[in-house]
Structures are given as structure tokens and as C-alpha cells.
Short mmCIF file of C-alpha atoms and ligand atoms in Angstrom, two decimals:
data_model
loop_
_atom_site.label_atom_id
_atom_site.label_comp_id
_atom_site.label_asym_id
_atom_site.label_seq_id
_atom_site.Cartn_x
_atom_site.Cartn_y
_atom_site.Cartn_z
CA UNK B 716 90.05 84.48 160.01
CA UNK B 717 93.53 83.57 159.00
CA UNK B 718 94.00 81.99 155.36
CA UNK B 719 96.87 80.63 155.53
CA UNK B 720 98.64 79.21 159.12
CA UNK B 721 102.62 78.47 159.66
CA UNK B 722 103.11 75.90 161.66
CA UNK B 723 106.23 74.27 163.14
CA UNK B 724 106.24 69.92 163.55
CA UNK B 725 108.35 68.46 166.45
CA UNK B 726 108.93 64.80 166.43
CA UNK B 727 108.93 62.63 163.13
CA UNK B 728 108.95 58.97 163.83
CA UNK B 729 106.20 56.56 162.27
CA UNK B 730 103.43 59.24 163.33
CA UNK B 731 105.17 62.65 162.65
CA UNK B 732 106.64 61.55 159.46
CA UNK B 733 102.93 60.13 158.02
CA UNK B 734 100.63 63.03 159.69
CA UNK B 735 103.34 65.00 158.12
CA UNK B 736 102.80 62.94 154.19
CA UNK B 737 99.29 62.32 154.59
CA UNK B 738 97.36 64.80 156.52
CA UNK B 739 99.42 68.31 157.17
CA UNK B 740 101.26 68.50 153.75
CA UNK B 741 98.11 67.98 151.44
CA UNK B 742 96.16 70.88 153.44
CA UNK B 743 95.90 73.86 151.02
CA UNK B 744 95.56 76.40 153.91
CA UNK B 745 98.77 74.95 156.03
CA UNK B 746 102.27 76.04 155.33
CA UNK B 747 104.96 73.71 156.86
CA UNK B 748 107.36 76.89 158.33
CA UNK B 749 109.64 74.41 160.57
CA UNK B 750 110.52 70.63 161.22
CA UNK B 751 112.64 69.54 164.09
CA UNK B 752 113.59 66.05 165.28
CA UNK B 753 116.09 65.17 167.61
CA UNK B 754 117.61 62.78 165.07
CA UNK B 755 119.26 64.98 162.09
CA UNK B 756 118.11 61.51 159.58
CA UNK B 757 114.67 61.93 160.62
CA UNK B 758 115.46 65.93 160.95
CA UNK B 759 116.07 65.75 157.23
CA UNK B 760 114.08 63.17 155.81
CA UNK B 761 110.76 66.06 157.21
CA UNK B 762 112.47 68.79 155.61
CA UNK B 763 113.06 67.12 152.23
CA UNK B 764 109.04 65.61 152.02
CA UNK B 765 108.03 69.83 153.08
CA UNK B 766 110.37 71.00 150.59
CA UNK B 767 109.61 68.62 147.73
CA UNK B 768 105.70 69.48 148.53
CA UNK B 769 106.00 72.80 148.05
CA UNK B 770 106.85 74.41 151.01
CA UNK B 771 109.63 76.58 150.06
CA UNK B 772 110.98 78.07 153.22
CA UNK B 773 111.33 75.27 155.77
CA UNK B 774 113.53 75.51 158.85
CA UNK B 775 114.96 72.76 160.29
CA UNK B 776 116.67 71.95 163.35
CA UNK B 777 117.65 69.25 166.11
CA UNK B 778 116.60 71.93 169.02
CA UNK B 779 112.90 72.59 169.33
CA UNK B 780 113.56 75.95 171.16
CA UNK B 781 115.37 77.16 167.66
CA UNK B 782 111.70 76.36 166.21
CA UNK B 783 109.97 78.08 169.23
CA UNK B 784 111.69 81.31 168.00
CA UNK B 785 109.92 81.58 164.81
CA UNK B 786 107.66 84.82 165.16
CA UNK B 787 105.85 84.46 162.03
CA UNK B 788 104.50 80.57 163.17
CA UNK B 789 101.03 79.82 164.59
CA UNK B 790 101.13 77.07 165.73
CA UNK B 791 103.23 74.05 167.12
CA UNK B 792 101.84 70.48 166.28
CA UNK B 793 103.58 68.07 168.95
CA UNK B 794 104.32 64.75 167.71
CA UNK B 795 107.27 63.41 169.69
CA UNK B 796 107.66 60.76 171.90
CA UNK B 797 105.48 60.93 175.11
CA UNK B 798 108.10 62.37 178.11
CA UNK B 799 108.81 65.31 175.90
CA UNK B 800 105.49 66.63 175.22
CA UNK B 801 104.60 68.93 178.27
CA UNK B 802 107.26 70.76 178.44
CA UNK B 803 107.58 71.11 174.58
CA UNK B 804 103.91 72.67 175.10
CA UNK B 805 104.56 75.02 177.88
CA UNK B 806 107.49 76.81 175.78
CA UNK B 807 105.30 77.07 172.75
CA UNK B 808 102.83 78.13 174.64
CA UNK B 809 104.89 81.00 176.38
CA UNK B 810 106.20 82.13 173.11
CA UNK B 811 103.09 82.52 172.08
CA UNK B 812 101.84 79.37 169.56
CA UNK B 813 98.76 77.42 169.75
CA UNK B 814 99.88 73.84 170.53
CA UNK B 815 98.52 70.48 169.25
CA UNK B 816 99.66 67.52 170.96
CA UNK B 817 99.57 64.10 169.90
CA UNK B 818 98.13 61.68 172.69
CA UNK B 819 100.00 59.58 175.06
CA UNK B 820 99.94 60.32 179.33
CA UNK B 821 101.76 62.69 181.74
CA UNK B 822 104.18 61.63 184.14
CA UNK B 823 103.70 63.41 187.20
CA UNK B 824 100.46 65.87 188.05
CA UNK B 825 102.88 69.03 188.88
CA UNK B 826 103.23 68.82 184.69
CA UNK B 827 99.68 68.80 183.85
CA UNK B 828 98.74 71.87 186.10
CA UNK B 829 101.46 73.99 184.27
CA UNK B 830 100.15 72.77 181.09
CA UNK B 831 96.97 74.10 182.74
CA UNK B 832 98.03 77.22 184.25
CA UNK B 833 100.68 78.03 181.18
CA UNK B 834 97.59 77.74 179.05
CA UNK B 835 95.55 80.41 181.22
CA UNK B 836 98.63 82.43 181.87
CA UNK B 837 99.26 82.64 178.24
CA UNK B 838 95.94 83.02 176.84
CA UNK B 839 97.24 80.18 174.27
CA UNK B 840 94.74 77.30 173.52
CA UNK B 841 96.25 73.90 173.82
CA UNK B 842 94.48 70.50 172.20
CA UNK B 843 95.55 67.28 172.69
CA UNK B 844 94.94 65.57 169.24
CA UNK B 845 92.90 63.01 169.82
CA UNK B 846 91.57 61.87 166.61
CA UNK B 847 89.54 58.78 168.13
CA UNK B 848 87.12 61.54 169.26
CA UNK B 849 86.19 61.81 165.56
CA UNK B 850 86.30 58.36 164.68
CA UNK B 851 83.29 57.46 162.80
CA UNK B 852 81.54 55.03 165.33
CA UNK B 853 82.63 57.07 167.93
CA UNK B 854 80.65 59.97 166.54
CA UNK B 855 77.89 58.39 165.83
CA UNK B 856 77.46 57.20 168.76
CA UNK B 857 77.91 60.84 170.49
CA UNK B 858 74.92 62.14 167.97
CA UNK B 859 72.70 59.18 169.11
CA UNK B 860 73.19 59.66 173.05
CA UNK B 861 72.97 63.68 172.34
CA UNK B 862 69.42 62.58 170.60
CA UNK B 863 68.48 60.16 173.86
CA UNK B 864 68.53 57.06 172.41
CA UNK B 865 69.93 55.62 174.77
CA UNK B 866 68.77 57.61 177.57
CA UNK B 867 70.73 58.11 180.74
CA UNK B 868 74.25 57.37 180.30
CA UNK B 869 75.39 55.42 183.39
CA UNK B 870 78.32 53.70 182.41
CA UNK B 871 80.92 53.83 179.86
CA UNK B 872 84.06 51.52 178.96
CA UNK B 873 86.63 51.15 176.39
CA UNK B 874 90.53 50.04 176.04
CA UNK B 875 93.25 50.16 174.03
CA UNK B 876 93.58 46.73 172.96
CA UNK B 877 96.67 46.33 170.29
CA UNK B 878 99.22 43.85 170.20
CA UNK B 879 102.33 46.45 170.08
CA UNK B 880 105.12 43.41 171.12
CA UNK B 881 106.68 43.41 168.35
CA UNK B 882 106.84 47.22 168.10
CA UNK B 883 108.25 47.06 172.03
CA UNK B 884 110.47 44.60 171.17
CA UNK B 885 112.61 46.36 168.22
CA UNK B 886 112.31 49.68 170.12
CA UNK B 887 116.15 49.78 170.13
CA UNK B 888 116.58 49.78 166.25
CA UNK B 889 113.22 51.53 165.81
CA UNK B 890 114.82 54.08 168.66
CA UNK B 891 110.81 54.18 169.91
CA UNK B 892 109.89 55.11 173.11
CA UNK B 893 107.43 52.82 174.04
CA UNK B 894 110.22 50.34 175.12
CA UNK B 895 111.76 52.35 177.74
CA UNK B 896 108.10 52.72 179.15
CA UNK B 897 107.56 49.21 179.19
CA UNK B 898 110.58 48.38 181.33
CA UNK B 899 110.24 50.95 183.68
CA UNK B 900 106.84 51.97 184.50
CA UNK B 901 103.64 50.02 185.12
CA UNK B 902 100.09 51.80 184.31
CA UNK B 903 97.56 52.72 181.92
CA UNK B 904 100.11 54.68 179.82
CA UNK B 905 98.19 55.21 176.58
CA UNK B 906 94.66 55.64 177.73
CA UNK B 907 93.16 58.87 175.89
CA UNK B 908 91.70 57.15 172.38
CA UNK B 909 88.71 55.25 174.61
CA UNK B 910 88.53 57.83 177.55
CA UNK B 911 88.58 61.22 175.02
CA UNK B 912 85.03 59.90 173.17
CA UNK B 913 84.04 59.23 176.67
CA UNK B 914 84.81 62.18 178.73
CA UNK B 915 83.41 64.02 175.83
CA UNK B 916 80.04 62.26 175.69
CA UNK B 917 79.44 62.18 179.34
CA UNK B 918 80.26 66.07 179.74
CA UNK B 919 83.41 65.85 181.89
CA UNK B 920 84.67 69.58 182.65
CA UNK B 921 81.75 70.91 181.43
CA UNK B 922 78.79 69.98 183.90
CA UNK B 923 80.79 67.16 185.33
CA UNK B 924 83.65 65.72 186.25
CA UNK B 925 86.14 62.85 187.07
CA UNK B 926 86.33 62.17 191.28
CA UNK B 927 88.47 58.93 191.37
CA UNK B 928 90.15 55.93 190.28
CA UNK B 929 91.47 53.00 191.21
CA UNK B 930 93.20 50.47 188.77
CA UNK B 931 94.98 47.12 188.83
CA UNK B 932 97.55 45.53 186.94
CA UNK B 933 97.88 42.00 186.09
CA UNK B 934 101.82 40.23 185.92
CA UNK B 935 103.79 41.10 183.62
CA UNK B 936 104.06 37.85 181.07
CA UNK B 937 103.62 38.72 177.77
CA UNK B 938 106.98 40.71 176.95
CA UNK B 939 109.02 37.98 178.30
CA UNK B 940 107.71 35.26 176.44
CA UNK B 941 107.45 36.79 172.81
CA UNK B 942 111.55 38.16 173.49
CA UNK B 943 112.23 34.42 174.63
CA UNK B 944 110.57 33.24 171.47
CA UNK B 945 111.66 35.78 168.73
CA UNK B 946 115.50 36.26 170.25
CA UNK B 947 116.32 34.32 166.57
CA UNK B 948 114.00 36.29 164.55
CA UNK B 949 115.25 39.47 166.57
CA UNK B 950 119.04 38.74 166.12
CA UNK B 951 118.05 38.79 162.02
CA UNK B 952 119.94 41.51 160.15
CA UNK B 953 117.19 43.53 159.23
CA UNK B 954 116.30 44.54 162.61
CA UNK B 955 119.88 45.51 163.20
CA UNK B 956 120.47 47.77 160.33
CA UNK B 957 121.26 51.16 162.40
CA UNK B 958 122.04 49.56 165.76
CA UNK B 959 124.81 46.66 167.30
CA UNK B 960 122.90 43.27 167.52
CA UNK B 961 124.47 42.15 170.83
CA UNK B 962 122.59 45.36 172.48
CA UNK B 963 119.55 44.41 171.85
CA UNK B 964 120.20 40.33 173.03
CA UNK B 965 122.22 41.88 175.96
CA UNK B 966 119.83 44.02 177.28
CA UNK B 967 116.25 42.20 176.66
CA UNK B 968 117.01 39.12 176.68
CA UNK B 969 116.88 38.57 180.73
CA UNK B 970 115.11 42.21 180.40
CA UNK B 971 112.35 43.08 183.54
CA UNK B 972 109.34 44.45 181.95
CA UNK B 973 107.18 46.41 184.66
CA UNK B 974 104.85 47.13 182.67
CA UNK B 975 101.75 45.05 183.43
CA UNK B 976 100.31 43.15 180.38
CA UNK B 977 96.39 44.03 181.35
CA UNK B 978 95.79 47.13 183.86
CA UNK B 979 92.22 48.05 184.15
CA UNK B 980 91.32 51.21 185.37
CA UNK B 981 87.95 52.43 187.22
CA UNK B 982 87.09 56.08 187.02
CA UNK B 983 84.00 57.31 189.32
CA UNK B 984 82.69 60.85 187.99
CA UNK B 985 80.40 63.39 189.35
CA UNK B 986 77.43 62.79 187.63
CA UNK B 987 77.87 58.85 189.02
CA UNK B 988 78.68 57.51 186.03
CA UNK B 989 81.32 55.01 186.19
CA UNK B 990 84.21 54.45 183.08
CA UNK B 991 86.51 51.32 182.79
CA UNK B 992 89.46 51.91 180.72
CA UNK B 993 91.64 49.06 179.66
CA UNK B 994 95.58 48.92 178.80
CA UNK B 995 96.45 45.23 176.59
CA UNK B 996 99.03 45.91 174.58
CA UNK B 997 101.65 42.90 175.31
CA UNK B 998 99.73 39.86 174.73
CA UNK B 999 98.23 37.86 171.54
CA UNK B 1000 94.93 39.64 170.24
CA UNK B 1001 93.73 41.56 167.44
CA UNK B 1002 92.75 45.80 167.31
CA UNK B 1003 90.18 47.06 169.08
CA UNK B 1004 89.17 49.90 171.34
CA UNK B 1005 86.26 48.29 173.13
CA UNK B 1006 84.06 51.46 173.43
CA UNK B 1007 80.96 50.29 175.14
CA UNK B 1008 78.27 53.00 176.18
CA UNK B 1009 75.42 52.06 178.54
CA UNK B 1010 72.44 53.94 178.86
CA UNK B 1011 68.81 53.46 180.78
CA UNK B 1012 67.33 52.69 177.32
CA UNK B 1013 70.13 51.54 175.11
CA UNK B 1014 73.53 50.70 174.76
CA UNK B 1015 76.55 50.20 172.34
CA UNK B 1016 79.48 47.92 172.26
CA UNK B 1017 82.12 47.65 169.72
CA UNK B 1018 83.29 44.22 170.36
CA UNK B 1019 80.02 43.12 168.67
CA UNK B 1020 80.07 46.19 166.97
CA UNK B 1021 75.98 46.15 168.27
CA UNK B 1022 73.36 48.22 169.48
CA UNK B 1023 70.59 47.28 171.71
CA UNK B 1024 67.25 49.50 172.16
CA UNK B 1025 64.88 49.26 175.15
CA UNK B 1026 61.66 47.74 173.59
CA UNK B 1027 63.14 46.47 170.14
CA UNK B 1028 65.74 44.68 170.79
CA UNK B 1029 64.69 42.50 174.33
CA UNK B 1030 63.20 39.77 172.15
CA UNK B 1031 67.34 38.96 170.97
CA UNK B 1032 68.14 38.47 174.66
CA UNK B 1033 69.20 35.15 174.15
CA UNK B 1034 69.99 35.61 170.75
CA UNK B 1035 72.21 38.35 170.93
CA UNK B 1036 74.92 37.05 168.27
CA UNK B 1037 72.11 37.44 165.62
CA UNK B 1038 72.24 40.81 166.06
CA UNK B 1039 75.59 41.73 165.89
CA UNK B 1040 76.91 44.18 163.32
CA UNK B 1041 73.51 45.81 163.60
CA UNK B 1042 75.50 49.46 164.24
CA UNK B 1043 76.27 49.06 160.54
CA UNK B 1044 72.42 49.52 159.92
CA UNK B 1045 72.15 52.99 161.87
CA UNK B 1046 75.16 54.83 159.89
CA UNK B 1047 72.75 56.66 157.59
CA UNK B 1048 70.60 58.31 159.88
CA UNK B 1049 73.00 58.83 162.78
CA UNK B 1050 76.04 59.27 160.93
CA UNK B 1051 77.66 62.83 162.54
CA UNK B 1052 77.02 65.44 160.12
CA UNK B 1053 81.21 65.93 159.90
CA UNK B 1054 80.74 62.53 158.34
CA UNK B 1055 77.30 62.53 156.35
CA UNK B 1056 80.02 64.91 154.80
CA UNK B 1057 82.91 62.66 154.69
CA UNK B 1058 81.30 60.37 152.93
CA UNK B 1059 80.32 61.67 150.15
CA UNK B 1060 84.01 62.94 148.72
CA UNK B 1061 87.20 60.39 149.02
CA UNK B 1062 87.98 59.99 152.99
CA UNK B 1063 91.57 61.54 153.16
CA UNK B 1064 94.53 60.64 155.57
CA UNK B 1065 94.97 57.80 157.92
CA UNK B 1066 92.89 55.81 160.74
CA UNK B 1067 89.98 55.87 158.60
CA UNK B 1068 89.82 59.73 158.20
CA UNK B 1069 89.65 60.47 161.91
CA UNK B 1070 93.64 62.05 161.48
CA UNK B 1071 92.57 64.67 158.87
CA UNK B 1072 89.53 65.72 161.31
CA UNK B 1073 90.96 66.15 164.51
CA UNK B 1074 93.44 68.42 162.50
CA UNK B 1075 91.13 69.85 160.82
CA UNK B 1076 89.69 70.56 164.06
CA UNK B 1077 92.63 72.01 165.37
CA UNK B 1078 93.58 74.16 162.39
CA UNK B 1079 90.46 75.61 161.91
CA UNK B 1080 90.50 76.98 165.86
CA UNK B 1081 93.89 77.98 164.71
CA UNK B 1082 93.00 80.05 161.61
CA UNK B 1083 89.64 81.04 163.70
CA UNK B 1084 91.94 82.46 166.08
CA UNK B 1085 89.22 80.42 168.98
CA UNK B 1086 89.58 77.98 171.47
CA UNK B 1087 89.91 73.99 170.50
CA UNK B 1088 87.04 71.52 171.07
CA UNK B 1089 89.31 69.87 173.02
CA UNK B 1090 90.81 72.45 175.41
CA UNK B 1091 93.44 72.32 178.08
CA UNK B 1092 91.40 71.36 181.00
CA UNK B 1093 90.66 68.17 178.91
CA UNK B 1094 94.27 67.43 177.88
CA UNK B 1095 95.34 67.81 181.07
CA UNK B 1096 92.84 65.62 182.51
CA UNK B 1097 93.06 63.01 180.38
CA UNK B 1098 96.91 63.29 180.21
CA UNK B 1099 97.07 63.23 184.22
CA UNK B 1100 95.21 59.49 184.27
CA UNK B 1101 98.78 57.99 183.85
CA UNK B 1102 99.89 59.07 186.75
CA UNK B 1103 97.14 58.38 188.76
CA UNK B 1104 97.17 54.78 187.58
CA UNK B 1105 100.83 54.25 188.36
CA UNK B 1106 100.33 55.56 191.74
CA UNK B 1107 97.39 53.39 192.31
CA UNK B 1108 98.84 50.13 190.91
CA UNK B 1109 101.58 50.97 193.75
CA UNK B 1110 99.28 51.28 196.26
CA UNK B 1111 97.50 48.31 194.91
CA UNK B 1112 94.47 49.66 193.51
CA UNK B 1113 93.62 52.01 195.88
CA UNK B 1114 91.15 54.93 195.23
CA UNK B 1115 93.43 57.71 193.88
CA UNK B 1116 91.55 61.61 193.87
CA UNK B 1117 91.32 63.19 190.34
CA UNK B 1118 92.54 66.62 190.36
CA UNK B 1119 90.04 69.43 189.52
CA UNK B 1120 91.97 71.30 186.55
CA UNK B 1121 89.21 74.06 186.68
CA UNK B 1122 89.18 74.56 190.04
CA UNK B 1123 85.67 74.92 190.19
CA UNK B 1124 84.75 76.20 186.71
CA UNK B 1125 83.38 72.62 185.30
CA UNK B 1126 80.02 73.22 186.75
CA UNK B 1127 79.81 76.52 185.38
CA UNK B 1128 81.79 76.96 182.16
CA UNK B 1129 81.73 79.70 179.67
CA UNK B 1130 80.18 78.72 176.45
CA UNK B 1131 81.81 76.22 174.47
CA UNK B 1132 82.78 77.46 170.97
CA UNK B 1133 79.88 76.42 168.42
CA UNK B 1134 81.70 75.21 165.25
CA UNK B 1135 81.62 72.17 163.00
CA UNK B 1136 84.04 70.02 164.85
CA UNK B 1137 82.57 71.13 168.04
CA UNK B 1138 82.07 67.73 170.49
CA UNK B 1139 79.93 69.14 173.34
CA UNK B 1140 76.99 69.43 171.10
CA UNK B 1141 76.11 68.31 167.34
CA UNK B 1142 76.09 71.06 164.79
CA UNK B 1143 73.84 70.22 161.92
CA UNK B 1144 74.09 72.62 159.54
N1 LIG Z 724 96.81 59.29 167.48
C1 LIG Z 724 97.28 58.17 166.99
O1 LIG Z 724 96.57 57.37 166.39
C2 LIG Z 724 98.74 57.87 167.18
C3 LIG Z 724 99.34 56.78 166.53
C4 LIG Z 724 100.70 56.56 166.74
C5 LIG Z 724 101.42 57.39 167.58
N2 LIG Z 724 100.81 58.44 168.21
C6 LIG Z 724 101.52 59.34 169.08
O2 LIG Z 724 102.50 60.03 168.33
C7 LIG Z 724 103.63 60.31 169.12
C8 LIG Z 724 104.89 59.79 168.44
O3 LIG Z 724 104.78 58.39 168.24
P1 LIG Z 724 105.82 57.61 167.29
O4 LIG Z 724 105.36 56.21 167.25
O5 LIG Z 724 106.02 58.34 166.03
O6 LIG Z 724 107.13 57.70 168.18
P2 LIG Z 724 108.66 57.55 167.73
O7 LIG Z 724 109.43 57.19 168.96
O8 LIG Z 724 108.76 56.66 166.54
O9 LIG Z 724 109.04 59.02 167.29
C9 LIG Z 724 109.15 60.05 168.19
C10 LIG Z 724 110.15 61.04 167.61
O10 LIG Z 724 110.21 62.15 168.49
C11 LIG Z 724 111.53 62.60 168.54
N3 LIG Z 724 111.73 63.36 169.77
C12 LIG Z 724 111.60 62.93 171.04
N4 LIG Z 724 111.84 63.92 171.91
C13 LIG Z 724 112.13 65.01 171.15
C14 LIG Z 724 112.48 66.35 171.46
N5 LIG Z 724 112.57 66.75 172.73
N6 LIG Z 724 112.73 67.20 170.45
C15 LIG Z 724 112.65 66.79 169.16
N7 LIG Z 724 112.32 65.53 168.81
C16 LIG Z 724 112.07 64.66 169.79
C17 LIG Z 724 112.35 61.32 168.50
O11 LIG Z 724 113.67 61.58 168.07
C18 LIG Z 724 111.56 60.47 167.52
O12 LIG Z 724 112.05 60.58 166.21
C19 LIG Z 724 103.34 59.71 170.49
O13 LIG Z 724 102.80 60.67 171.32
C20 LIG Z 724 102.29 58.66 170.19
O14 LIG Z 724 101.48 58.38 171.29
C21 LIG Z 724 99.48 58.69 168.00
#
């Protein structure tokens, strides 16, 4: 067991720069060895929060590969925009790092079986960090199907249901990525927070696996109409502090957006379980992720943030709103033990605490010197649903084949490594 890891950071917009302030600098047992952004501002800004946090020896550069070259680093946490971060992975990989790699999808399925076969070729574990898989509900939920409460899991459904317009909108002053997306590419491009608690729950590439999809996009509406109705509040200064005004009013102002404003995506598995996924991220509505579990003798959903049982429950059937919020009730018993532990010291980092434990998650693998709970074959299948929903929005919403990323090996894995942040099974001590 290590005691201290290394590890190098590549990418620090909004997310690098506050996993960076809030989760990976406070960790005793992580040194920051390297930063690197493409921008030297943002390049800089990393290197002076390491430095000033006690980090005495941090590299920095605008070229990742300079990073890569660091012998004495374990690991590479990814946290750049989306198009860069296979190949960023594959060249950590091959030099020899673990990799950690914030969500977002793939682009073409050619990418995701290098990730795959880099990963076996290199021996190198590679996680995507997908910290809804320890979100607090989500886990809960995971320990109560794992118990069979709610029996048979049949079907399973979630989305990613935020209104990022605004964020879209500024994307040339905020330099972001998601705007380039959004005007060139229609599918389910940010689909891993619901499907990650999902795949993990229902097994997938360990006993089962995803067979198909098909998924549909609605018009594109909502982009046009907030840039029609904010062009004033978009032309104000502030959003033109690093860039030239007349770019932005040139080039969205009669802007095409491709990207659909709903796209709902149908996954068939191998056990015959069925998963909806939802992309709405361009019209008026507040957060959610809409994770909804259905089993033979219960079921969850987080719009009503409610839980139904077979035999207590059928009296509320017309009654239902009564009942909602009743999840609230089943947090002390069912609460994940990760959480029962949580709770009782001050939850640190962002989203609630799920940040800090998916990197806890990862580090510990790291210092462990183990495999991630969430290994390649799942980043690479959850990554590769991108693609698959752009192609079948094309062919509109025609059944698309899921590749098989372990050729065989989901229905009979090697064990699964047993650890506190393991998600295939609940560890209780
Ligand atoms: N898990 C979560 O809850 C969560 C929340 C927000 C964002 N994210 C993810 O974090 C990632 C970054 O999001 P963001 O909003 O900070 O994006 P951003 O566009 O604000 O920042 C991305 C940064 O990456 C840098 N970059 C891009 N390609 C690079 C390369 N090849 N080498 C070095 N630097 C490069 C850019 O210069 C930019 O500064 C995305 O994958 C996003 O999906 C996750």
C-alpha cells in the first residue's frame, strides 16, 4: 500500500479548478506533482492554488505529454473538456499511470475499444469518475435492491435534466466546450450520471450486459429562443471581458443548434431489463436526474423522491402524492455504510459529498495498487452510448447493437475487488 500518491491534473475549467480546491488538494495522502491546461491563465491559476497548499514541487505545462513524462507520478486525473479525454487516457495509460476520467461520452466506438484494449495491453486500470454512483440516494437505493426489497429489477430510468442554456450560451467567453457540441452534434452526449448507478445496480459487464438502443431526438427549440431573448443581456460587458462582443452576436445569433433539446434513449440488456436515459439540458426546468428503479415488489423514483413497497404501500394508489418524500424516512436503515459513515463527520467537497468519494474511490485503488470499482469495460461502455445515440438519431431511432467490450468475459468475470467503495456488492464492515 502506497502512502502517499503523485498525481498529475489535466484540464482546469469550472470542474478541474474546484475538484482541484475542494476535493484533491485537502487529501492528506495526495501530492499534486503536475497541472496542465491548455490555457497558460488557467495553467497558472492550478499551479499557484497547489503551490500555496503546500505542494512544493508542482510542474506545470500547456502540453499534457510534458506531464505524461513524469516517472515518479501515479496517476493522471482527467478533467478536460470531453473530445480530449480518450486519447489523453491511452498515453497515460501507455506510460504507465492509472487514469481517472471525468464523465462526458466518446465520439466514435474505434476510441472506446483502444481505451479498452490500451487498458488490457497496459495492465493500467482506468475509471471513469463518476461520482453520481456514490450519490447518497443513489446508494441507498443500490443497498436496498442488493437486500431484495424491491425484488426483480425489470426496469430502470433516469436523465440528466439541467437547464445548462445559459452555460451554452456564454461558451465563447467561458471558452467551454459544451457549445461547440451543441451546434454540431445531436445525441445523448452527457449520459453517464443516471446510466453509471444503473449499469452498476443491474450488473452490466458482470453477469449481464447492454444488447441495444434506439433513441430519438426532439427539434431543436430551446437554444434559439433563450439566444433570441438574452442577445441584450449577452452583448453586456461582463460576459465579454476576455473575448470581442461582435463574435459572440455574429456567430449565435442566426446560430443552428443540432443538438436536440430532449433525446430519449432506450437501452435493452441481457438480463431483459430495459433502461431509459434522458438528455434535457436546453429548455426551462429545474435539476434533477430522474433515477427511477422498478422492481417486482418495489420501486423508487426521484421525481417524487418516493418509494413504493408491494403490500404496504397499494392502499396510496390513488393517493400517491401523500406519500411522497417517504425515501427521506428509509435513510437510517438503508443508508450505504460509505455514508452511515459520512454522516457522522462534516460531508467534505462538492455535489453533496459524492466528489470526495468517487475520488476517494479512485485513490484508494491507486495507493492499493488494485483495480477501480469502476473499471474500463464500464467506462468504455458507458462512454460509447454517445455514439450510438448519434448514430441512431440519424437513422431515426433505429435499433443500434452495443458493443461487447469484454468480448465474452461479462458472463464470467474474475472477482471483483472487495473494498469499501466497491459497487457490485455492499461491504458492511
Ligand atoms: N462529475 C460532475 O459532476 C461534473 C461536473 C462538471 C463537469 N464535469 C466534467 O468535467 C470536465 C470538464 O468540464 P468543465 O466544465 O470544467 O469544462 P471547461 O471547458 O470549463 O474546462 C475544460 C478545460 O480543459 C482544457 N483542455 C481541453 N483540452 C485539453 C488538452 N488536450 N490538454 C490540456 N487541457 C485541455 C481547456 O483548456 C479547459 O480549460 C468534463 O468532462 C465535464 O463533463 C463533471
Amino acid at each position: 500500500m502506497k502512502g502517499k500518491i503523485k498525481i498529475g491534473v489535466i484540464g482546469f475549467g469550472n470542474r478541474g479548478t474546484s475538484l482541484l480546491k475542494d476535493v484533491m488538494l485537502p487529501m492528506d495522502d495526495v501530492e499534486i506533482r503536475a497541472v496542465c491546461d491548455s490555457y497558460e491563465d488557467r495553467m497558472e491559476e492550478a499551479r499557484k492554488l497547489s503551490e500555496e497548499a503546500g505542494n512544493p514541487n508542482v510542474f506545470a505545462s500547456t502540453d499534457y505529454r510534458e506531464v505524461l513524462k513524469i516517472e515518479e507520478i501515479d496517476a493522471i486525473v482527467i478533467t478536460c473538456a470531453w473530445e480530449s479525454h480518450i486519447d489523453i487516457a491511452c498515453e497515460a495509460m501507455l506510460a504507465g499511470k492509472y487514469v481517472g476520467i471525468e464523465v462526458g461520452g466518446a465520439y466514435d466506438i474505434e476510441q472506446c475499444w483502444r481505451l479498452v484494449r490500451t487498458s488490457e495491453k497496459t495492465g493500467m486500470p482506468c475509471m471513469m469518475l463518476e461520482n453520481c454512483c456514490y450519490g447518497k440516494t443513489e446508494l441507498m437505493i443500490l443497498n436496498m435492491v442488493k437486500k431484495g426489497l424491491f425484488g426483480e429489477i425489470v426496469h430502470c430510468a433516469g436523465g440528466y435534466h439541467h437547464d445548462l442554456r445559459d452555460e451554452i450560451a456564454t461558451g465563447i467567453e467561458k471558452r467551454h466546450y459544451r457549445l461547440r457540441n451543441y451546434l454540431n452534434r445531436n445525441c445523448d452526449n452527457y449520459n453517464t450520471h443516471e446510466l453509471g448507478p444503473i449499469a452498476k445496480l443491474l450488473n452490466i459487464n458482470r453477469g449481464n450486459r447492454m444488447l441495444s438502443l434506439t433513441s430519438v431526438s426532439s427539434k431543436s427549440a430551446g437554444m434559439a429562443q433563450y439566444v433570441n431573448d438574452n442577445m441584450d443581456r449577452l452583448s453586456l460587458p461582463y460576459y465579454y471581458k476576455e473575448g470581442d462582443p461582435k463574435h459572440l452576436n455574429s456567430s449565435l445569433k442566426n446560430a443552428v443548434f443540432h443538438q436536440g433539446d430532449i433525446v430519449t434513449t432506450t437501452v435493452k440488456c441481457a438480463g431483459g431489463q430495459t433502461i431509459v436515459m434522458t438528455l434535457d439540458t436546453t429548455l426551462p426546468r429545474a435539476y434533477c436526474r430522474g433515477f427511477t428503479v422498478c422492481g417486482t415488489k418495489g420501486r423508487y423514483e426521484e421525481q417524487t423522491d418516493s418509494i413504493f413497497i408491494d403490500g404496504q404501500h397499494n392502499k396510496y394508489d390513488e393517493n400517491w402524492k401523500e406519500q411522497w418524500g417517504n425515501a427521506d424516512t428509509y435513510h437510517t436503515q438503508y443508508d450505504h455504510p460509505i455514508w452511515q459513515e459520512a454522516k457522522k463527520n462534516e460531508i467534505k467537497g462538492g455535489h453533496g459529498g459524492m466528489d470526495w468519494m468517487v475520488f476517494r474511490a479512485f485513490f484508494e485503488s491507486v495507493k492499493a495498487q488494485t483495480n477501480t470499482p469502476i473499471d474500463v469495460y464500464d467506462t468504455a461502455s458507458w462512454m460509447c452510448i454517445s455514439v450510438l445515440s448519434e448514430q441512431s438519431v440519424l437513422l431515426n431511432g433505429a435499433p443500434v447493437p452495443i458493443p461487447d467490450f469484454t468480448c465474452g468475459r461479462w458472463m464470467n468475470r474474475e472477482p471483483y475487488i472487495r473494498g469499501k467503495y466497491c459497487l457490485e456488492e455492499i461491504i458492511e464492515e
